[in-house]
Amino acid sequence: MLKFILRRLGSSLIVLFGASILMFVLVINSGDPLFDLREITTGNRELLMQQRIDSMGLDLPWYERYWDWLSGVSQCFIGQCDLGVNRAGLPVNDLLALAAASTMRLVVLATVLAIIVGVAVGILTAIRQYSGLDYAVTFLIFLFYSLPVFWAAVLLKEYLAIGFNDWIATPSFSWTTIIITAVLAAVVIQTVLGGGLRRRLITAGVVLAFVIGTMFYMDASGFARNPELGPLPLIALGAATAVGATILFAGLHNRRVLAAGLITAGLGLVSYYVTWGLMDQPSWWLLVLLGLISVGVAIGVGQAVGGYSRSTASIVSVVTALVMGSLMILEQLFRYWPVYLGRISRPIGTIGSETPNFVGTFWEEFIDKGTQLLLPTILLTLVSVATYSRYTRSSMLEVSRQDYIRTARAKGLNERQVILKHAFRNSLIPITTIMAFDFAGLIGGAVITEQVFGWKGMGDLFQVGLRTVDPAPVMAFFLVTGTAAILFNLLADILYAVLDPRIRV
């Protein structure tokens, strides 16, 4: 494995070196870097032009300019990267750090959501092949995939930003809205869960009553502007997560796994009170530390209670702990939502990654950046989810026809074990390839999304550099995206051997 990794890294560096030469030459020949100065009519035009020629090295041959850039990049191996300065004289290192932080915040969340939703939808449609659900999901997936990014962004701005911002001023649900929403939810959920006619009618009736009751309560209590969670919904949702995760990974007959999940939910309720003071004004490092402690405790509970199903119990406990932690964060966001609405009357932003000159508490800034992140994340997720769902579906269908799947069913294993433990793991190999390409591709592919939503990220860095014929920021963009593509493809090759022991590198 070590020889394989070193060999791949060596060949990847050669490819990166050749591509960087091509990129550099294309950028410096894409236009005139002195175009804006040639139109100046003032007397110091020649002086300004000469200053730019000297600062950008425009009087040097291309290979000398490239060598200067490459020399600065080579210092990254000793932790002293020097990516030069842009046309305005600003260090590209600083610009890249800000741009990468903004883009990674967008890309990581969109990729994770696309993987979770896409894989789940792919498994579901593979299980229910050629059903009404399969056809409906396929239609919607390809509809979202075919939407032009800039046009879909305009729709999101109109209905999820402007429309919501108008509604939140005096939020209320009409009975027409409640009934239509409840009927749509009932139809969708009974279609997803499936079953016989009796089961479908019961599911639809329960969902219909639940949605009507929930929306009526939200309207009567003013939940939209003054939301509240509290300990009872917290423990109820935590226990529901424990039961659902147990059904998914082990089945309710495995009492030890269920007990581990419920104990973790109970410990989550205890931590709700214990950490209340810490969660009032935390830091990101504190949240990460609390998250790691929660995962560690959950694994310990699974190992202690799980018996012969220790690994499965640990997984269920960790899932329950993560959901409980997320609900505790949501509780804090609910507390500060009315305060934020008092300062920002139109909360869902359409331009920029944060409200200009906004300064507030930790949770107020969390809400501000989260609302600005909402629309571009939805857009990128919709674009990516089609790929994951289609590849998961086709891979699951191919694997389900293999002899070992028929053998697993013949041995008496239930359908959950056949799907999750046998079919799904072996179908992950092509999905792993897509994940590697998609994450690296989203960094570069977010250029249009960032432009539409006014994000100052990697896409803006690339676009500005290309428009001003400035190679330094463009090459910084290339360096990050190219390196990400290489590393994630290498990681995918390593994961092949982990997923399937028959694969040898």
Coordinates of N, CA, C and O in Angstrom, one line a residue, residues 160-239:
L160 N -38.0 31.2 -1.7 CA -37.4 30.8 -0.4 C -36.8 32.0 0.3 O -36.4 31.9 1.5
A161 N -36.6 33.1 -0.4 CA -35.9 34.3 0.3 C -36.9 35.4 0.4 O -37.4 35.8 1.5
I162 N -37.3 36.0 -0.8 CA -38.2 37.1 -0.8 C -39.6 36.7 -0.2 O -40.1 37.4 0.6
G163 N -40.1 35.6 -0.7 CA -41.4 35.1 -0.2 C -41.4 34.9 1.3 O -42.3 35.3 2.1
F164 N -40.3 34.2 1.8 CA -40.3 33.9 3.2 C -40.1 35.2 4.1 O -40.7 35.3 5.1
N165 N -39.2 36.1 3.6 CA -39.0 37.3 4.3 C -40.3 38.2 4.4 O -40.5 38.8 5.4
D166 N -41.1 38.1 3.4 CA -42.4 38.8 3.5 C -43.3 38.1 4.5 O -44.0 38.8 5.3
W167 N -43.3 36.8 4.5 CA -44.2 36.0 5.4 C -43.8 36.1 6.8 O -44.7 36.2 7.7
I168 N -42.5 36.2 7.1 CA -42.1 36.1 8.5 C -42.4 37.4 9.3 O -42.4 37.4 10.5
A169 N -42.7 38.5 8.6 CA -43.1 39.7 9.2 C -44.3 39.6 10.1 O -44.4 40.0 11.2
T170 N -45.3 38.9 9.5 CA -46.6 38.6 10.2 C -46.9 37.1 9.9 O -47.9 36.9 9.1
P171 N -46.2 36.2 10.4 CA -46.4 34.8 10.0 C -47.8 34.2 10.4 O -48.2 34.4 11.6
S172 N -48.4 33.5 9.5 CA -49.7 32.8 9.8 C -50.0 31.8 8.7 O -49.6 32.0 7.6
F173 N -50.7 30.7 9.1 CA -51.0 29.7 8.1 C -52.6 29.7 8.0 O -53.3 29.7 8.9
S174 N -53.0 29.9 6.7 CA -54.4 29.8 6.4 C -54.8 28.3 6.4 O -54.0 27.4 6.3
W175 N -56.1 28.1 6.6 CA -56.6 26.7 6.6 C -56.4 26.0 5.2 O -56.1 24.8 5.1
T176 N -56.4 26.8 4.2 CA -56.1 26.3 2.9 C -54.7 25.7 2.8 O -54.4 24.6 2.3
T177 N -53.7 26.6 3.3 CA -52.3 26.1 3.3 C -52.1 24.9 4.2 O -51.4 24.0 3.8
I178 N -52.8 24.9 5.3 CA -52.6 23.7 6.2 C -53.1 22.4 5.6 O -52.5 21.4 5.6
I179 N -54.3 22.5 5.0 CA -54.9 21.3 4.3 C -54.1 20.8 3.2 O -53.8 19.6 3.0
I180 N -53.7 21.7 2.3 CA -52.9 21.4 1.1 C -51.5 20.7 1.6 O -51.1 19.7 1.0
T181 N -50.9 21.3 2.5 CA -49.6 20.8 3.0 C -49.8 19.4 3.6 O -49.0 18.5 3.4
A182 N -50.8 19.3 4.4 CA -51.1 18.0 5.1 C -51.4 16.9 4.0 O -50.9 15.7 4.2
V183 N -52.2 17.2 3.0 CA -52.5 16.2 2.0 C -51.3 15.8 1.2 O -51.0 14.6 1.0
L184 N -50.5 16.8 0.8 CA -49.2 16.5 0.1 C -48.3 15.6 0.9 O -47.7 14.6 0.4
A185 N -48.1 16.0 2.2 CA -47.3 15.2 3.1 C -47.8 13.7 3.2 O -47.0 12.8 3.2
A186 N -49.1 13.6 3.4 CA -49.7 12.3 3.5 C -49.5 11.4 2.3 O -49.1 10.2 2.3
V187 N -49.7 12.0 1.1 CA -49.5 11.3 -0.2 C -48.0 10.9 -0.3 O -47.7 9.7 -0.7
V188 N -47.1 11.8 -0.1 CA -45.7 11.5 -0.2 C -45.2 10.4 0.7 O -44.6 9.4 0.3
I189 N -45.5 10.5 2.0 CA -45.0 9.6 3.0 C -45.6 8.2 2.8 O -44.9 7.2 3.0
Q190 N -46.9 8.1 2.5 CA -47.5 6.8 2.3 C -46.9 6.1 1.1 O -46.8 4.9 1.0
T191 N -46.6 6.9 0.1 CA -45.9 6.4 -1.1 C -44.5 5.9 -0.8 O -44.1 4.8 -1.3
V192 N -43.8 6.6 0.0 CA -42.4 6.2 0.4 C -42.4 4.9 1.2 O -41.7 4.0 1.0
L193 N -43.3 4.9 2.2 CA -43.4 3.7 3.1 C -44.0 2.5 2.5 O -43.6 1.4 2.8
G194 N -44.9 2.7 1.6 CA -45.5 1.6 0.8 C -46.3 0.7 1.7 O -46.8 1.1 2.7
G195 N -46.5 -0.6 1.2 CA -47.3 -1.6 1.9 C -48.6 -1.8 1.2 O -48.9 -1.3 0.1
G196 N -49.5 -2.5 1.9 CA -50.8 -2.8 1.3 C -51.7 -1.6 1.5 O -51.3 -0.6 2.1
L197 N -52.9 -1.7 0.9 CA -53.9 -0.6 0.9 C -54.2 -0.2 2.3 O -54.3 1.0 2.6
R198 N -54.4 -1.1 3.2 CA -54.8 -0.8 4.6 C -53.7 0.0 5.3 O -53.9 1.0 6.0
R199 N -52.4 -0.5 5.1 CA -51.3 0.2 5.7 C -51.1 1.6 5.2 O -50.8 2.5 5.9
R200 N -51.3 1.7 3.8 CA -51.2 3.1 3.2 C -52.2 4.0 3.8 O -51.9 5.2 4.0
L201 N -53.4 3.6 3.9 CA -54.5 4.4 4.4 C -54.2 4.9 5.9 O -54.4 6.0 6.2
I202 N -53.7 3.9 6.7 CA -53.4 4.2 8.1 C -52.3 5.3 8.1 O -52.3 6.3 8.9
T203 N -51.2 5.0 7.3 CA -50.1 6.0 7.3 C -50.5 7.3 6.9 O -50.2 8.4 7.5
A204 N -51.3 7.4 5.8 CA -51.8 8.7 5.3 C -52.7 9.4 6.4 O -52.5 10.6 6.6
G205 N -53.5 8.7 7.1 CA -54.4 9.3 8.1 C -53.6 9.8 9.2 O -53.8 11.0 9.7
V206 N -52.6 9.1 9.7 CA -51.7 9.5 10.8 C -50.9 10.8 10.4 O -50.9 11.8 11.2
V207 N -50.3 10.8 9.2 CA -49.6 11.9 8.7 C -50.5 13.1 8.6 O -50.1 14.2 8.9
L208 N -51.6 12.9 8.0 CA -52.6 14.0 7.8 C -52.9 14.7 9.1 O -52.9 15.9 9.3
A209 N -53.3 13.9 10.2 CA -53.6 14.4 11.5 C -52.5 15.1 12.1 O -52.6 16.2 12.7
F210 N -51.3 14.5 12.0 CA -50.1 15.1 12.6 C -49.7 16.4 12.0 O -49.4 17.4 12.8
V211 N -49.7 16.5 10.7 CA -49.4 17.8 10.1 C -50.4 18.9 10.4 O -50.0 20.0 10.7
I212 N -51.7 18.5 10.3 CA -52.7 19.5 10.6 C -52.5 20.0 12.1 O -52.6 21.2 12.4
G213 N -52.4 19.1 13.0 CA -52.2 19.5 14.4 C -50.9 20.3 14.7 O -51.0 21.3 15.4
T214 N -49.8 19.9 14.0 CA -48.6 20.6 14.2 C -48.6 22.1 13.6 O -48.2 23.0 14.3
M215 N -49.2 22.2 12.4 CA -49.2 23.5 11.8 C -50.2 24.4 12.6 O -50.0 25.6 12.7
F216 N -51.3 23.8 13.1 CA -52.3 24.6 13.9 C -51.6 25.1 15.1 O -51.8 26.3 15.5
Y217 N -50.8 24.2 15.8 CA -50.1 24.6 17.0 C -49.1 25.7 16.7 O -49.0 26.7 17.5
M218 N -48.3 25.6 15.6 CA -47.3 26.6 15.3 C -48.0 27.9 15.0 O -47.4 29.0 15.4
D219 N -49.1 27.9 14.4 CA -49.8 29.2 14.0 C -50.4 29.8 15.3 O -50.2 31.0 15.5
A220 N -50.9 29.0 16.2 CA -51.5 29.6 17.4 C -50.5 30.1 18.4 O -50.7 31.0 19.1
S221 N -49.3 29.4 18.5 CA -48.3 29.8 19.5 C -47.3 30.8 18.9 O -46.4 31.2 19.7
G222 N -47.4 31.2 17.7 CA -46.4 32.1 17.1 C -45.0 31.4 17.0 O -44.0 32.1 17.2
F223 N -45.0 30.2 16.7 CA -43.7 29.4 16.7 C -42.7 30.0 15.7 O -41.5 29.9 15.9
A224 N -43.2 30.5 14.5 CA -42.3 31.0 13.5 C -41.4 32.1 14.0 O -40.2 32.2 13.6
R225 N -41.9 33.0 14.9 CA -41.0 34.0 15.4 C -40.5 33.8 16.8 O -39.5 34.4 17.2
N226 N -41.2 32.9 17.5 CA -40.7 32.6 18.9 C -40.7 31.0 19.1 O -41.5 30.5 19.8
P227 N -39.8 30.4 18.4 CA -39.8 28.9 18.5 C -39.2 28.4 19.8 O -38.5 29.1 20.5
E228 N -39.6 27.2 20.2 CA -39.2 26.6 21.4 C -39.1 25.1 21.3 O -40.0 24.5 20.7
L229 N -38.1 24.5 21.9 CA -38.0 23.0 21.8 C -38.2 22.5 23.2 O -39.3 21.9 23.5
G230 N -37.3 22.6 24.2 CA -37.5 22.2 25.5 C -37.1 20.7 25.7 O -36.9 20.0 24.8
P231 N -37.1 20.3 27.0 CA -36.5 18.9 27.3 C -37.5 17.8 26.8 O -37.0 16.7 26.4
L232 N -38.8 18.0 26.9 CA -39.7 16.9 26.6 C -39.6 16.5 25.1 O -39.4 15.3 24.7
P233 N -39.7 17.5 24.1 CA -39.5 17.2 22.7 C -38.1 16.6 22.5 O -37.9 15.8 21.6
L234 N -37.1 17.1 23.2 CA -35.7 16.7 23.0 C -35.6 15.2 23.3 O -35.1 14.4 22.5
I235 N -36.1 14.7 24.5 CA -36.0 13.3 24.8 C -36.9 12.5 23.9 O -36.5 11.3 23.6
A236 N -38.0 13.0 23.5 CA -38.9 12.2 22.6 C -38.2 12.0 21.3 O -38.3 10.9 20.7
L237 N -37.6 13.1 20.7 CA -37.0 12.9 19.4 C -35.7 12.0 19.6 O -35.4 11.3 18.7
G238 N -35.0 12.1 20.7 CA -33.9 11.3 20.9 C -34.2 9.8 21.0 O -33.6 8.9 20.4
A239 N -35.3 9.5 21.7 CA -35.8 8.1 21.9 C -36.3 7.6 20.5 O -36.0 6.5 20.1

